Coordinates of C-alpha atoms in Angstrom, one line a residue:
M1 CA -10.7 -2.4 -2.9
R2 CA -12.6 -5.1 -4.7
D3 CA -10.7 -8.0 -6.2
E4 CA -11.9 -7.3 -9.7
Q5 CA -10.1 -4.0 -9.9
F6 CA -6.7 -4.3 -11.7
G7 CA -4.1 -1.6 -12.0
F8 CA -2.8 0.6 -9.2
S9 CA -3.5 -2.2 -6.7
P10 CA -1.1 -4.6 -5.0
R11 CA -0.7 -7.9 -6.7
H12 CA -3.1 -6.9 -9.5
P13 CA -0.9 -5.9 -12.4
T14 CA -1.9 -5.5 -16.0
S15 CA -0.3 -8.8 -17.0
L16 CA -2.4 -10.7 -14.5
Q17 CA -5.6 -9.3 -16.0
L18 CA -4.6 -10.2 -19.5
A19 CA -3.7 -13.8 -18.4
R20 CA -7.0 -14.2 -16.6
L21 CA -9.0 -13.1 -19.7
V22 CA -7.0 -15.3 -22.1
E23 CA -7.2 -18.3 -19.7
K24 CA -11.0 -17.9 -19.4
I25 CA -11.4 -17.7 -23.2
T26 CA -9.2 -20.7 -23.9
R27 CA -10.9 -22.8 -21.2
N28 CA -14.3 -22.0 -22.9
F29 CA -12.8 -23.1 -26.2
G30 CA -12.1 -26.5 -24.7
E31 CA -15.7 -26.8 -23.4
N32 CA -17.2 -25.6 -26.7
R33 CA -18.6 -22.5 -25.1
L34 CA -18.8 -19.0 -26.5
T35 CA -17.2 -16.0 -24.6
G36 CA -18.8 -12.6 -25.1
A37 CA -17.0 -9.5 -23.9
V38 CA -18.0 -5.8 -23.9
F39 CA -15.2 -3.4 -23.4
L40 CA -16.5 -0.1 -21.9
D41 CA -14.8 3.2 -22.1
V42 CA -15.6 5.7 -19.5
A43 CA -15.8 9.2 -21.0
K44 CA -13.5 11.8 -19.3
A45 CA -13.2 9.5 -16.3
F46 CA -11.0 11.5 -14.0
D47 CA -12.6 14.8 -15.0
T48 CA -16.1 13.7 -14.0
V49 CA -15.5 12.3 -10.5
W50 CA -18.2 13.7 -8.2
I51 CA -16.3 15.0 -5.3
D52 CA -19.1 14.9 -2.8
G53 CA -19.9 11.3 -3.9
L54 CA -16.3 10.3 -3.5
K55 CA -16.2 11.8 0.0
Y56 CA -19.4 9.8 0.8
K57 CA -17.9 6.6 -0.5
L58 CA -14.6 7.0 1.4
T59 CA -16.7 7.5 4.5
L60 CA -18.6 4.2 3.8
L61 CA -15.3 2.4 3.4
I62 CA -14.4 3.5 6.9
F63 CA -11.5 5.6 6.0
P64 CA -10.2 7.8 8.9
S65 CA -11.8 11.2 8.9
Y66 CA -8.5 13.1 8.4
I67 CA -7.9 11.1 5.2
V68 CA -11.4 11.9 3.9
H69 CA -11.0 15.7 4.7
T70 CA -7.4 15.7 3.2
N71 CA -8.6 14.2 -0.1
S72 CA -11.6 16.5 -0.2
S73 CA -9.3 19.5 0.3
Y74 CA -6.9 18.2 -2.3
L75 CA -9.7 18.0 -4.9
R76 CA -11.5 21.3 -4.1
G77 CA -10.5 24.8 -4.8
R78 CA -8.7 24.1 -8.1
T79 CA -9.0 26.6 -11.0
F80 CA -7.9 26.6 -14.6
E81 CA -7.3 29.1 -17.4
A82 CA -6.4 29.0 -21.1
S83 CA -3.7 31.0 -22.8
F84 CA -2.8 31.5 -26.4
Q85 CA 0.2 33.6 -27.4
T86 CA -0.4 36.9 -25.4
A87 CA -4.1 36.3 -24.6
T88 CA -5.2 34.7 -21.4
S89 CA -8.8 33.7 -20.5
S90 CA -10.6 34.3 -17.3
R91 CA -10.0 31.9 -14.4
W92 CA -12.7 29.3 -13.7
G93 CA -13.2 27.0 -10.8
M94 CA -13.3 23.2 -11.1
W95 CA -16.1 21.6 -9.1
T96 CA -15.6 18.0 -10.2
G97 CA -12.8 15.6 -11.2
A98 CA -9.5 14.4 -9.8
A99 CA -6.3 16.1 -10.8
Q100 CA -4.9 14.8 -14.1
G101 CA -1.4 13.4 -13.5
G102 CA -1.9 13.3 -9.8
L103 CA -0.2 10.3 -8.1
I104 CA -3.3 9.3 -6.1
S105 CA -5.9 10.2 -8.8
P106 CA -6.1 6.6 -10.3
V107 CA -6.5 5.2 -6.8
L108 CA -9.3 7.7 -6.0
F109 CA -11.1 6.8 -9.2
S110 CA -10.8 3.1 -8.4
L111 CA -12.3 3.7 -5.0
Y112 CA -15.1 5.8 -6.6
V113 CA -16.1 2.9 -8.8
N114 CA -15.5 0.3 -6.1
D115 CA -19.2 -0.3 -5.4
M116 CA -20.2 -1.2 -9.0
P117 CA -22.9 -3.9 -8.9
S118 CA -21.6 -7.5 -8.9
P119 CA -22.5 -9.5 -12.0
S120 CA -24.9 -12.4 -12.1
H121 CA -24.2 -16.1 -12.8
H122 CA -22.0 -16.8 -15.9
V123 CA -21.1 -13.1 -16.1
E124 CA -17.9 -11.5 -14.8
M125 CA -16.8 -7.9 -14.6
V126 CA -13.3 -6.6 -14.3
C127 CA -12.0 -3.1 -14.2
Y128 CA -8.7 -1.5 -15.0
A129 CA -8.7 2.1 -13.8
D130 CA -11.2 3.8 -16.1
D131 CA -11.8 0.8 -18.4
A132 CA -14.4 -1.8 -17.5
T133 CA -15.0 -5.1 -19.2
V134 CA -18.1 -7.3 -18.9
I135 CA -17.5 -11.0 -19.8
A136 CA -20.2 -13.6 -20.3
T137 CA -20.1 -17.3 -21.1
S138 CA -22.7 -19.5 -22.8
R139 CA -23.2 -22.2 -25.4
K140 CA -25.9 -20.2 -27.2
P141 CA -25.5 -16.7 -28.7
T142 CA -29.0 -15.7 -27.7
L143 CA -28.4 -16.5 -24.0
L144 CA -24.9 -14.9 -24.2
V145 CA -26.4 -11.5 -25.4
S146 CA -29.2 -11.8 -22.8
N147 CA -26.7 -12.2 -19.9
L148 CA -24.5 -9.4 -21.2
E149 CA -27.4 -7.0 -21.5
S150 CA -28.8 -7.9 -18.1
C151 CA -25.5 -7.0 -16.5
L152 CA -25.1 -3.9 -18.6
N153 CA -28.5 -2.6 -17.5
N154 CA -27.6 -2.8 -13.9
L155 CA -24.3 -1.2 -14.5
Q156 CA -25.9 1.7 -16.5
R157 CA -28.3 2.5 -13.6
C158 CA -25.5 2.6 -11.1
M159 CA -23.3 4.7 -13.4
S160 CA -26.1 7.2 -14.1
E161 CA -26.7 7.5 -10.4
W162 CA -23.1 8.4 -9.7
R163 CA -22.7 10.6 -12.7
I164 CA -20.4 8.3 -14.7
T165 CA -20.8 8.5 -18.5
I166 CA -19.9 5.7 -20.9
N167 CA -18.5 6.6 -24.3
V168 CA -20.6 4.3 -26.5
S169 CA -18.7 5.1 -29.7
K170 CA -15.4 3.9 -28.2
S171 CA -17.0 0.8 -26.5
T172 CA -16.7 -2.4 -28.4
A173 CA -18.2 -5.9 -28.2
I174 CA -16.7 -9.2 -29.4
I175 CA -17.6 -12.9 -29.3
F176 CA -14.7 -15.4 -29.0
A177 CA -15.3 -18.8 -30.5
R178 CA -12.9 -21.6 -31.2
A179 CA -11.8 -22.3 -34.8
G180 CA -14.4 -24.5 -36.6
R181 CA -17.3 -23.5 -34.3
R182 CA -20.1 -22.1 -36.4
F183 CA -22.9 -20.0 -35.0
I184 CA -25.3 -17.4 -36.2
Q185 CA -24.2 -14.1 -34.9
H186 CA -27.0 -12.6 -32.8
R187 CA -28.2 -9.0 -32.8
P188 CA -25.8 -6.4 -31.3
V189 CA -25.7 -5.6 -27.6
T190 CA -27.7 -2.5 -26.6
L191 CA -25.7 0.0 -24.6
F192 CA -27.5 3.1 -23.4
R193 CA -30.2 2.5 -26.0
E194 CA -27.7 2.4 -28.8
P195 CA -26.7 -0.8 -30.6
N196 CA -23.1 -1.9 -30.2
E197 CA -22.0 -3.8 -33.2
W198 CA -19.8 -6.9 -32.9
V199 CA -16.2 -6.5 -34.0
D200 CA -13.6 -9.0 -35.2
T201 CA -10.7 -7.5 -33.3
N202 CA -10.3 -5.3 -30.3
R203 CA -7.2 -3.7 -28.7
Y204 CA -7.2 -4.2 -24.9
L205 CA -4.4 -3.4 -22.5
G206 CA -1.8 -3.2 -25.2
V207 CA -2.7 -6.5 -27.1
T208 CA -5.0 -7.1 -30.1
L209 CA -7.6 -9.8 -29.5
D210 CA -9.3 -11.5 -32.4
T211 CA -12.4 -13.7 -32.4
R212 CA -10.5 -17.0 -32.7
L213 CA -7.6 -15.9 -30.5
T214 CA -5.0 -16.7 -33.1
W215 CA -2.9 -13.7 -32.2
S216 CA -2.1 -13.0 -35.8
P217 CA -3.5 -9.4 -35.7
H218 CA -1.5 -8.7 -32.5
I219 CA 1.7 -10.0 -34.0
D220 CA 1.1 -7.9 -37.2
Q221 CA 0.8 -4.8 -34.9
V222 CA 4.0 -5.7 -33.0
R223 CA 5.9 -6.1 -36.3
K224 CA 4.6 -2.8 -37.5
R225 CA 5.6 -0.9 -34.4
A226 CA 9.0 -2.6 -34.2
A227 CA 9.7 -1.7 -37.9
Q228 CA 8.7 1.9 -37.2
S229 CA 11.0 2.1 -34.2
L230 CA 13.8 0.5 -36.2
G231 CA 13.3 3.0 -38.9
M232 CA 13.6 5.9 -36.4
L233 CA 16.9 4.4 -35.1
G234 CA 18.1 3.9 -38.7
P235 CA 20.8 6.6 -38.5
L236 CA 22.3 4.8 -35.5
L237 CA 21.7 1.2 -36.4
N238 CA 23.2 0.6 -39.8
R239 CA 26.4 -0.8 -41.4
K240 CA 27.9 2.6 -41.9
S241 CA 27.4 3.8 -38.3
D242 CA 30.2 4.3 -35.8
L243 CA 28.0 3.3 -32.9
S244 CA 29.7 0.7 -30.7
V245 CA 28.4 -2.8 -30.4
R246 CA 27.7 -2.3 -26.7
N247 CA 25.5 0.7 -27.3
G248 CA 23.8 -1.0 -30.2
V249 CA 22.9 -4.0 -28.0
L250 CA 21.7 -1.5 -25.3
L251 CA 19.3 0.2 -27.8
Y252 CA 18.1 -3.2 -28.9
K253 CA 17.4 -4.4 -25.4
Q254 CA 15.8 -1.2 -24.1
L255 CA 13.7 0.0 -27.1
I256 CA 13.0 -2.9 -29.5
L257 CA 13.0 -6.1 -27.5
P258 CA 10.3 -4.9 -25.0
M259 CA 8.0 -4.4 -28.0
I260 CA 8.5 -7.9 -29.4
D261 CA 8.2 -9.8 -26.1
S262 CA 5.4 -7.7 -24.6
A263 CA 2.5 -9.7 -23.2
C264 CA 4.2 -13.0 -24.2
H265 CA 2.5 -14.7 -21.3
A266 CA -0.8 -14.0 -23.0
W267 CA 0.1 -15.0 -26.6
R268 CA 1.9 -18.1 -25.4
S269 CA -0.7 -20.3 -27.2
A270 CA -0.1 -18.7 -30.6
A271 CA 0.8 -21.0 -33.4
R272 CA 4.5 -21.6 -34.1
T273 CA 4.2 -20.0 -37.5
H274 CA 3.1 -16.7 -35.9
V275 CA 5.8 -16.9 -33.2
R276 CA 8.3 -17.6 -36.0
R277 CA 7.5 -14.2 -37.5
L278 CA 8.6 -12.5 -34.3
H279 CA 11.7 -14.7 -34.2
V280 CA 12.7 -13.5 -37.7
L281 CA 11.9 -9.9 -36.8
Q282 CA 14.1 -9.9 -33.6
S283 CA 16.9 -11.6 -35.5
K284 CA 16.9 -8.8 -38.1
C285 CA 16.8 -6.1 -35.4
R286 CA 19.6 -7.8 -33.5
R287 CA 21.8 -8.0 -36.5
L288 CA 21.4 -4.3 -37.1
A289 CA 21.9 -3.4 -33.5
T290 CA 25.0 -5.5 -33.1
C291 CA 26.7 -4.4 -36.4
P292 CA 30.3 -3.4 -35.3
P293 CA 31.6 0.1 -36.3
K294 CA 33.0 0.3 -39.7
S295 CA 36.5 1.1 -38.3
L296 CA 36.5 -2.4 -36.7
R297 CA 34.7 -4.4 -39.3
L298 CA 36.9 -6.9 -41.3
A299 CA 36.3 -6.8 -45.1
T300 CA 37.0 -10.5 -45.3
C301 CA 34.3 -11.4 -42.7
P302 CA 31.3 -9.1 -42.8
L303 CA 28.6 -9.5 -40.1
W304 CA 25.9 -10.5 -42.6
F305 CA 27.7 -13.8 -43.2
L306 CA 27.7 -14.8 -39.6
R307 CA 25.0 -17.2 -38.2
N308 CA 22.5 -16.0 -35.6
R309 CA 23.7 -18.5 -33.1
Q310 CA 27.3 -17.3 -33.4
I311 CA 26.2 -13.7 -32.9
Q312 CA 24.2 -14.7 -29.8
E313 CA 27.0 -16.6 -28.3
D314 CA 29.5 -13.8 -28.8
L315 CA 27.2 -11.2 -27.3
G316 CA 25.7 -13.3 -24.6
V317 CA 22.2 -12.6 -25.9
P318 CA 19.8 -15.7 -25.4
L319 CA 17.8 -17.2 -28.1
F320 CA 14.4 -15.6 -28.6
S321 CA 12.6 -18.9 -27.7
D322 CA 14.7 -19.2 -24.5
H323 CA 14.0 -15.6 -23.6
I324 CA 10.3 -16.0 -24.0
R325 CA 10.3 -19.2 -22.0
A326 CA 12.1 -17.5 -19.2
L327 CA 9.7 -14.6 -19.1
I328 CA 6.7 -17.0 -19.0
E329 CA 8.2 -19.1 -16.3
S330 CA 8.9 -16.0 -14.2
F331 CA 5.3 -14.8 -14.6
D332 CA 3.9 -18.2 -13.7

């Protein structure tokens, strides 16, 4: 499998793809270069896999014949029907596509798109299952758009040949430029003869990227999701709950903390003011999660009068900054 394919591949996790993209953008910031990216969304990716084409590609990749025939038998002969209350439709055959939810379906799709054309100079293409991203670098917006469209044209011809359809309405394009860099935004990128307007933010692999890579929109989304989860856990995490401190800490570590520290290796360059907002959020969540049951709470020393450091020392929970630093060092 090609090295540009991330997800469902050994030593090619999601976190590595995010780190590579962010590192490329920040390096271009230092060199006063623009970074243009087009995020392509494949329409009904697993449902449109051409079975005969996949069989042909597996043969070209020198897979043993028994593996080729086993996969072909696995994909063929499938049927479907729809039912509503007491009514059931006729049974129809499925002549294309990989089984949704199948353990090997993502791998089969990755092999199916493994021979996508390699990009030209100053252009890079990376894939994550059914998502493809074309990244170009240049000092001039006109040359940036030209390089992107050149790569996209080659990609479109190959996809059309192998019956792969791009959902243009869900595909986005964005230009990353360092703060203070002024440039005249060029015409939109043309994708399958349709203009793809430039956007200011784009969500990719769980993180929200903005044109200046400030991470402020991403942190806003994280705070919003954490607040929603905290609201759902409100009946359990409050000052009147009988939930034990141990279980409260467990809920905090398993459900809330992963939202806050998610992709920290990517937003490590965020300003301290933005990271501070996450620090305040997790302190609030931790206080609610570690609130002792009312039967054990002393009226003369309520939890809300305790310092954060004292709570962390008593519970053995590390500081948020130390926790993030440990995750980043582990990733590096």
